[in-house]
Amino acid sequence: MQAVLDYLKQHQARFVAELCDYLRFASVSAQPQHKKDLLACGQWLVKHCRQIGLDARLCETAGHPIVIAKTRKAKAASGKRQAAKKPHYMVYGHYDVQPPEPLELWTTPPFEPRIAGRNLFARGSTDNKGQNFAHLKAVEAYLKTGTPLPCDLTFVLEGEEEVGSKNLSGFLKKHRRELACDAIVVSDTGMPAANCPALTYALRGIIAFEITLHGPARDLHSGIFGGAVENPAMAMAHLLAKVRDENGRIKIPGFYDGVASLSKYEREQIKRYPLSDAGLKKLLGAPQLFGEKGFTTTEQRSSRPTFEINGLTSGYQGEGSKTIVPSWARAKITCRLVPNQKPEHVRKIVCAWLKKNCPPTVRLEIEAGHGAEAYLVSPNGKPAQAALRALEKAFGTKPVLIREGGSIPIVNEFKQVLGADTLLLGLGLPDDNAHSPNEKFNLDCFENGQRMSAFLWQELT
Ligand code: BES
Ligand code: ZN
């Protein structure tokens, strides 16, 4: 093990340079013009995995390709009994990134990595390239120092996580025998601070949809016709404003059906979370915090469901003014879901509510998007306990147990299709700017993440 740790220590500068190469690919899965960048990024990963000694291949899908990389199985000498079967773990991550816009808010361009102190700035640095690269570097250390791995490993790195993992689910089913494993390890979540490692035992689920309100057949002169015809932007504002009351509670009947309250143990864990409301307010640069009354900030953003407008568009958006009644208004919406909420049920009641409350002066169109259930796994199981030990060894301090508000849709299918639990061992910090301009990854988290991965395979087996 010391050889592995020494190797990691000696090669940090090269690892960072390689991570910069990985970050130069503009692998934006939501934008069709980047299709070839995703392919090139996947090909680069396959080549890199082969260089570090893994068997790797690129698997085409109807969307962006999936990278599969495995440790080589030791060949049983002929005539001898087959070597005892080792446990098999999967490391899952994604090489696609969120759109970098608005570009003018980046200090330096999103796909030109920049290092400042212990931070590496680039789109995808924390979410998720830096985090999955930490696991690859840990395996490299085992393979290059000839240190035997106590388990078989398969890396699954996909290119569609940020758009709902549409094609990975079919791939899992098709390759369920090859991918069958004892547990899945994912570093695509967060930790409260660089000196406060965490095991995440719950994630929120999600449903996405887009609603359009259609009014007049074309944009109209607002002086000639305004006042006698519905303004779709006004209708949208009215409709969406009715979704929530002044206490932050969603008013759609049935929205909270089945939502469980937190146990005493969970509330106690939450109290250990080292980010105060004042600290959060400062970090977010918001005039005030706002959330559902009766719940702490940490509860609000990890264990309560939400209804969010992600984008709102209507009328003239260019410079100066244009006096029109717009022909349509559109909102991109996602709801975050918590354990016990069924995505299809929530989608149904939300759609029914929108239809019921939409005025007859506009025509409502709803386009359904991706959806996934929340995830919850016991932090008391043997793998979770092993992960906690690995975190403590790597970071030199006791980890906290947290629930987080983000979603990783595929983890539910890992359970359903492969029957395996996922260990969520995040390396992202609250100020990493995931999905925001000036995204960064902390290089201490990168290095300790590699050590955590190296310890993990020992602790798990
Ligand atoms: N890494 C995030 C998920 C995450 C972030 C979980 C922080 C917990 C804490 C992931 O890349 C992500 O952004 N997922 C999307 C999923 C969606 C597009 C289906 C999300 O949560 O918005
Ligand atoms: Zn993300």
XYZ file of C-alpha atoms and ligand atoms in Angstrom:
484
model
C 0.000 0.000 0.000
C 2.862 2.402 0.775
C 4.080 2.010 -2.812
C 0.655 3.095 -4.070
C 0.589 6.139 -1.787
C 4.163 7.095 -2.734
C 3.335 6.770 -6.426
C 0.340 9.066 -6.023
C 2.434 11.627 -4.193
C 5.211 11.588 -6.779
C 2.985 12.025 -9.820
C 0.575 14.811 -8.824
C 1.974 17.360 -11.284
C 1.520 14.995 -14.222
C -1.975 13.993 -13.020
C -3.033 17.647 -12.985
C -1.618 18.193 -16.477
C -3.540 15.133 -17.719
C -6.725 16.331 -16.059
C -6.272 19.620 -17.943
C -6.113 17.651 -21.219
C -9.349 15.888 -20.244
C -10.974 19.254 -19.441
C -10.105 20.775 -22.826
C -12.849 18.725 -24.530
C -16.046 20.780 -24.786
C -18.170 17.726 -24.025
C -21.503 19.538 -23.602
C -24.086 16.778 -23.938
C -27.123 19.082 -24.201
C -25.850 20.896 -27.302
C -25.932 18.985 -30.608
C -23.027 20.991 -32.048
C -20.724 19.327 -29.497
C -21.454 15.740 -30.558
C -17.965 15.321 -32.032
C -16.358 16.743 -28.877
C -18.074 14.052 -26.823
C -16.825 11.384 -29.213
C -13.272 12.789 -29.083
C -13.415 12.957 -25.288
C -14.610 9.336 -25.079
C -11.805 8.255 -27.418
C -9.247 10.136 -25.339
C -10.493 8.365 -22.215
C -10.234 4.936 -23.833
C -6.663 5.682 -24.875
C -5.826 6.980 -21.423
C -7.335 3.942 -19.695
C -5.244 1.660 -21.925
C -2.094 3.621 -21.079
C -2.618 3.072 -17.389
C -3.079 -0.649 -17.948
C -6.838 -1.164 -18.187
C -8.699 -3.014 -20.938
C -10.876 -0.307 -22.434
C -13.421 0.096 -25.207
C -15.783 2.738 -26.512
C -19.419 1.585 -26.797
C -21.658 3.391 -29.241
C -25.196 4.270 -28.207
C -28.040 6.108 -29.895
C -26.595 9.193 -28.180
C -23.105 9.789 -26.828
C -20.755 6.815 -26.362
C -20.030 4.972 -23.099
C -16.468 4.157 -22.015
C -15.935 0.755 -20.388
C -12.541 0.076 -18.789
C -11.628 -2.938 -16.696
C -8.775 -4.350 -14.716
C -7.394 -7.466 -16.370
C -8.403 -10.757 -14.824
C -5.439 -12.923 -13.773
C -5.318 -15.975 -16.027
C -5.650 -19.237 -14.109
C -2.643 -21.477 -14.848
C -3.784 -24.501 -16.861
C -4.379 -27.637 -14.842
C -4.575 -25.656 -11.609
C -7.805 -24.829 -9.886
C -9.276 -21.459 -10.817
C -8.076 -18.675 -8.536
C -10.633 -17.637 -5.908
C -13.111 -15.185 -7.349
C -12.424 -11.626 -6.316
C -15.203 -9.172 -5.529
C -16.143 -6.914 -8.415
C -16.833 -3.191 -8.019
C -17.966 -0.669 -10.574
C -16.803 2.936 -10.654
C -19.362 5.120 -12.401
C -18.809 8.685 -13.591
C -19.600 10.983 -16.482
C -17.456 12.863 -18.975
C -20.251 15.104 -20.281
C -20.624 18.597 -18.845
C -23.306 21.252 -18.487
C -23.503 24.106 -21.020
C -20.933 26.776 -20.067
C -23.176 29.771 -20.831
C -23.220 32.674 -19.937
C -19.662 32.830 -21.305
C -19.096 36.489 -20.443
C -19.132 35.626 -16.735
C -16.106 33.325 -16.964
C -12.807 34.894 -15.908
C -11.036 32.670 -18.440
C -12.686 30.497 -21.153
C -14.459 27.379 -19.792
C -12.469 24.884 -21.865
C -9.047 26.440 -21.262
C -8.155 25.058 -17.816
C -6.491 27.532 -15.458
C -4.807 26.854 -12.124
C -4.903 29.448 -9.358
C -3.483 28.331 -6.010
C -5.058 24.948 -5.228
C -7.999 25.446 -7.589
C -8.342 24.209 -11.153
C -10.912 26.204 -13.125
C -12.764 24.715 -16.122
C -16.260 23.529 -17.026
C -16.518 19.917 -15.876
C -13.625 20.176 -13.401
C -15.673 19.220 -10.330
C -18.729 17.869 -12.216
C -17.480 15.347 -13.002
C -14.155 14.908 -14.797
C -11.883 15.735 -11.842
C -13.785 13.396 -9.548
C -13.799 10.375 -11.837
C -10.179 11.008 -12.844
C -9.170 10.660 -9.169
C -10.371 7.035 -9.277
C -8.497 6.363 -12.515
C -5.290 7.698 -10.979
C -5.685 5.458 -7.922
C -5.970 2.411 -10.161
C -2.995 3.590 -12.181
C -0.973 3.656 -8.942
C -1.869 0.014 -8.218
C -1.148 -1.149 -11.750
C 2.104 0.784 -12.267
C 3.580 -0.251 -8.916
C 2.562 -3.878 -9.417
C 0.512 -3.775 -6.212
C -2.159 -6.470 -6.345
C -5.719 -5.140 -6.305
C -7.929 -7.088 -3.918
C -10.883 -6.778 -6.329
C -11.819 -6.567 -9.996
C -12.831 -3.112 -11.184
C -14.958 -1.890 -14.075
C -15.153 1.797 -14.920
C -18.345 2.981 -16.629
C -17.945 6.556 -17.838
C -20.928 7.893 -19.716
C -21.575 10.974 -21.841
C -25.226 11.652 -21.034
C -25.560 12.093 -17.271
C -26.333 15.794 -17.533
C -29.220 15.054 -19.893
C -30.797 12.230 -17.893
C -28.716 9.102 -18.806
C -31.160 8.137 -21.578
C -29.034 5.415 -23.154
C -27.135 4.015 -20.191
C -30.216 2.300 -18.857
C -30.631 0.074 -21.946
C -26.880 -0.561 -21.946
C -27.028 -1.768 -18.329
C -29.775 -4.243 -19.152
C -27.959 -5.518 -22.226
C -24.660 -5.962 -20.363
C -26.063 -6.951 -16.987
C -23.867 -10.062 -16.750
C -20.660 -8.257 -17.555
C -21.541 -5.394 -15.199
C -22.843 -7.527 -12.321
C -20.982 -6.301 -9.243
C -20.948 -6.151 -5.457
C -21.319 -2.368 -5.246
C -20.971 0.760 -7.349
C -18.710 3.642 -6.336
C -19.583 7.144 -7.512
C -17.751 10.384 -6.823
C -20.174 12.901 -8.327
C -21.528 14.556 -5.207
C -20.158 16.947 -2.623
C -18.472 17.306 0.726
C -19.133 20.256 3.067
C -15.509 21.496 3.221
C -12.028 20.396 2.089
C -11.330 19.143 5.629
C -14.767 17.552 6.041
C -15.176 14.414 3.912
C -18.657 12.946 3.487
C -20.592 9.859 2.592
C -23.853 10.783 0.881
C -26.620 8.308 1.665
C -29.519 9.999 -0.155
C -30.079 11.983 -3.341
C -33.176 13.704 -4.592
C -35.010 12.467 -7.673
C -36.246 14.689 -10.467
C -38.896 15.252 -13.125
C -38.349 17.665 -15.987
C -40.801 19.236 -18.385
C -41.289 22.263 -20.578
C -44.532 24.199 -20.754
C -45.531 26.569 -23.520
C -48.493 28.933 -23.476
C -49.630 29.839 -26.982
C -51.521 33.100 -27.508
C -52.016 35.065 -30.746
C -50.765 33.425 -33.935
C -47.887 35.945 -34.190
C -46.276 38.745 -32.126
C -48.624 41.770 -32.224
C -48.251 45.552 -31.912
C -48.970 46.072 -28.222
C -50.426 49.514 -28.854
C -52.834 48.473 -31.566
C -53.973 45.182 -29.974
C -52.695 45.178 -26.365
C -55.510 45.061 -23.841
C -57.850 43.072 -26.034
C -55.888 39.854 -26.248
C -54.155 37.706 -23.620
C -50.470 38.281 -23.136
C -48.940 34.737 -22.829
C -46.046 36.038 -20.698
C -48.531 37.520 -18.201
C -50.563 34.323 -18.239
C -47.386 32.325 -17.548
C -46.425 34.625 -14.676
C -49.903 34.213 -13.141
C -49.948 30.475 -13.567
C -46.483 29.877 -12.117
C -47.037 32.295 -9.250
C -49.967 30.149 -8.107
C -47.721 27.092 -7.697
C -46.195 28.255 -4.409
C -47.465 30.105 -1.342
C -45.607 32.798 0.597
C -44.232 30.167 2.984
C -42.505 28.332 0.167
C -44.992 25.455 0.137
C -46.084 23.971 -3.168
C -49.864 24.302 -3.469
C -50.445 21.538 -6.016
C -52.757 19.036 -4.244
C -51.019 15.728 -3.557
C -47.523 17.105 -4.187
C -46.302 16.069 -0.726
C -48.053 12.679 -0.697
C -45.839 10.075 0.941
C -43.009 12.479 1.818
C -41.469 11.139 5.029
C -40.178 13.364 7.790
C -36.591 12.992 8.909
C -35.681 10.679 11.749
C -34.104 12.032 14.918
C -30.808 10.436 13.904
C -30.908 12.245 10.559
C -31.655 15.594 12.142
C -28.694 15.057 14.437
C -26.428 14.288 11.489
C -27.638 17.435 9.744
C -26.592 19.525 12.731
C -22.999 18.409 12.110
C -23.035 19.981 8.641
C -20.434 22.745 8.930
C -22.062 25.420 6.745
C -24.067 28.120 8.542
C -26.987 30.023 7.013
C -24.899 33.193 7.055
C -22.090 31.328 5.273
C -24.502 29.973 2.684
C -26.062 33.381 2.050
C -22.606 34.856 1.460
C -21.562 31.961 -0.778
C -24.658 32.299 -2.948
C -24.622 36.083 -3.109
C -28.382 36.218 -2.537
C -30.051 39.163 -0.730
C -31.730 36.675 1.630
C -32.211 32.941 1.953
C -35.687 31.626 1.197
C -37.220 28.211 1.736
C -40.134 26.213 2.997
C -41.011 27.367 6.526
C -40.527 24.838 9.317
C -37.375 23.234 7.864
C -33.723 24.121 8.270
C -31.750 25.235 5.221
C -29.930 21.910 5.023
C -33.243 20.024 5.222
C -34.764 22.265 2.556
C -32.019 21.567 0.065
C -31.630 17.863 0.701
C -34.836 16.278 1.893
C -37.773 18.425 0.718
C -39.313 18.355 -2.753
C -39.231 21.494 -4.889
C -40.772 23.040 -7.991
C -38.212 25.194 -9.842
C -38.289 27.338 -12.948
C -34.972 26.659 -14.716
C -35.651 28.916 -17.679
C -38.345 31.410 -18.640
C -38.632 32.830 -22.139
C -41.070 35.028 -23.967
C -41.175 38.072 -26.210
C -38.271 40.241 -27.225
C -34.956 39.501 -25.469
C -32.606 41.672 -27.540
C -31.219 45.106 -26.806
C -33.524 48.085 -26.390
C -37.298 47.860 -26.401
C -39.875 46.383 -28.751
C -43.553 47.023 -28.109
C -45.236 43.691 -28.730
C -47.685 41.232 -27.249
C -45.669 38.022 -27.611
C -47.221 35.092 -29.388
C -46.030 32.572 -26.782
C -44.260 32.067 -23.441
C -42.227 29.062 -22.345
C -40.906 27.753 -19.018
C -38.417 24.959 -18.381
C -39.367 23.314 -15.105
C -37.892 20.657 -12.848
C -39.241 19.279 -9.603
C -36.823 17.657 -7.159
C -38.303 14.595 -5.506
C -37.541 12.841 -2.245
C -37.835 9.194 -1.190
C -41.384 7.748 -1.510
C -42.459 10.190 -4.246
C -43.111 8.405 -7.530
C -41.928 10.476 -10.508
C -44.802 9.434 -12.776
C -47.398 10.191 -10.114
C -45.984 13.653 -9.417
C -45.783 14.323 -13.147
C -49.442 13.370 -13.498
C -50.720 15.589 -10.710
C -48.573 18.534 -11.770
C -49.807 18.280 -15.373
C -53.420 17.947 -14.249
C -53.041 21.005 -12.018
C -51.487 23.058 -14.832
C -54.325 22.101 -17.192
C -56.948 22.955 -14.596
C -55.406 26.318 -13.786
C -54.478 27.426 -17.291
C -56.857 30.178 -18.465
C -58.840 29.548 -21.694
C -57.187 32.611 -23.285
C -54.024 30.614 -24.023
C -53.362 27.049 -25.235
C -51.178 24.951 -22.921
C -48.611 22.558 -24.366
C -46.592 20.299 -22.044
C -43.516 18.433 -23.194
C -42.312 15.753 -20.796
C -38.572 15.404 -20.093
C -36.462 12.995 -18.050
C -37.431 11.630 -14.665
C -35.859 9.646 -11.834
C -36.721 8.524 -8.333
C -34.829 9.708 -5.261
C -32.137 7.422 -3.860
C -31.679 6.300 -0.285
C -29.257 3.698 1.007
C -28.497 2.582 4.541
C -25.287 4.125 5.884
C -24.973 1.185 8.283
C -24.191 -1.547 5.760
C -20.736 -3.098 5.475
C -19.734 -1.304 2.242
C -20.775 2.082 3.682
C -18.745 1.418 6.817
C -15.738 0.470 4.683
C -16.156 3.692 2.707
C -16.235 5.732 5.921
C -12.940 4.158 6.993
C -11.357 4.892 3.608
C -12.498 8.522 3.794
C -11.091 8.914 7.289
C -7.722 7.434 6.304
C -7.445 9.598 3.196
C -8.565 12.911 4.689
C -7.249 12.329 8.209
C -10.546 13.289 9.811
C -13.930 11.694 10.560
C -16.405 11.933 7.680
C -19.990 13.147 8.023
C -23.095 11.422 6.684
C -25.187 13.655 4.448
C -28.257 13.703 2.230
C -27.853 15.806 -0.879
C -30.237 17.606 -3.162
C -28.773 16.821 -6.582
C -29.785 13.817 -8.683
C -27.899 10.992 -10.367
C -30.684 9.198 -12.209
C -28.827 5.995 -12.982
C -28.171 4.947 -9.376
C -31.737 3.657 -9.057
C -31.242 1.449 -12.063
C -27.987 0.097 -10.673
C -30.120 -1.200 -7.819
C -32.975 -2.444 -10.015
C -30.962 -4.009 -12.831
C -27.769 -5.093 -11.056
C -29.164 -5.424 -7.525
C -26.217 -3.427 -6.183
C -26.037 -0.412 -3.866
C -24.133 2.744 -4.739
C -21.584 4.393 -2.465
C -21.630 8.145 -3.043
C -18.234 9.557 -2.114
C -18.246 13.126 -3.335
C -15.195 15.337 -3.752
C -16.962 18.560 -4.769
C -17.043 21.637 -2.519
C -20.007 23.993 -2.019
C -18.034 26.821 -3.686
C -16.970 24.735 -6.710
C -19.572 26.474 -8.925
C -20.966 23.280 -10.434
C -23.348 24.184 -13.311
C -22.292 27.857 -12.841
C -19.683 30.128 -14.425
C -16.091 29.689 -13.144
C -16.540 26.045 -12.144
C -13.477 24.739 -10.311
C -12.085 21.679 -8.571
C -9.941 21.806 -5.460
C -6.613 20.043 -5.992
C -6.471 18.894 -2.349
C -9.808 17.158 -2.916
C -8.335 15.681 -6.097
C -5.292 14.282 -4.290
C -7.167 13.089 -1.194
C -9.794 11.609 -3.507
C -7.119 9.480 -5.165
C -5.960 8.305 -1.741
C -9.541 7.597 -0.701
C -10.010 5.453 -3.808
C -6.750 3.599 -3.120
C -7.790 2.849 0.492
C -11.331 1.987 -0.503
C -10.433 -1.178 -2.427
C -8.536 -2.448 0.627
C -11.295 -1.569 3.067
C -14.078 -3.039 0.937
C -12.484 -6.459 0.610
N -23.069 15.810 -9.964
C -24.431 16.115 -10.182
C -25.367 15.567 -9.127
C -25.144 16.035 -7.709
C -24.515 17.219 -7.412
C -25.590 15.260 -6.693
C -24.326 17.609 -6.102
C -25.424 15.665 -5.371
C -24.770 16.834 -5.089
C -24.881 15.633 -11.533
O -23.924 15.821 -12.529
C -26.076 16.429 -11.948
O -25.958 17.619 -12.076
N -27.198 15.766 -12.175
C -28.340 16.402 -12.701
C -29.257 15.308 -13.152
C -30.349 15.757 -14.089
C -29.843 16.461 -15.306
C -31.183 14.566 -14.500
C -29.011 17.279 -11.657
O -29.012 16.967 -10.462
O -29.513 18.344 -12.042
Zn -24.042 18.007 -13.051
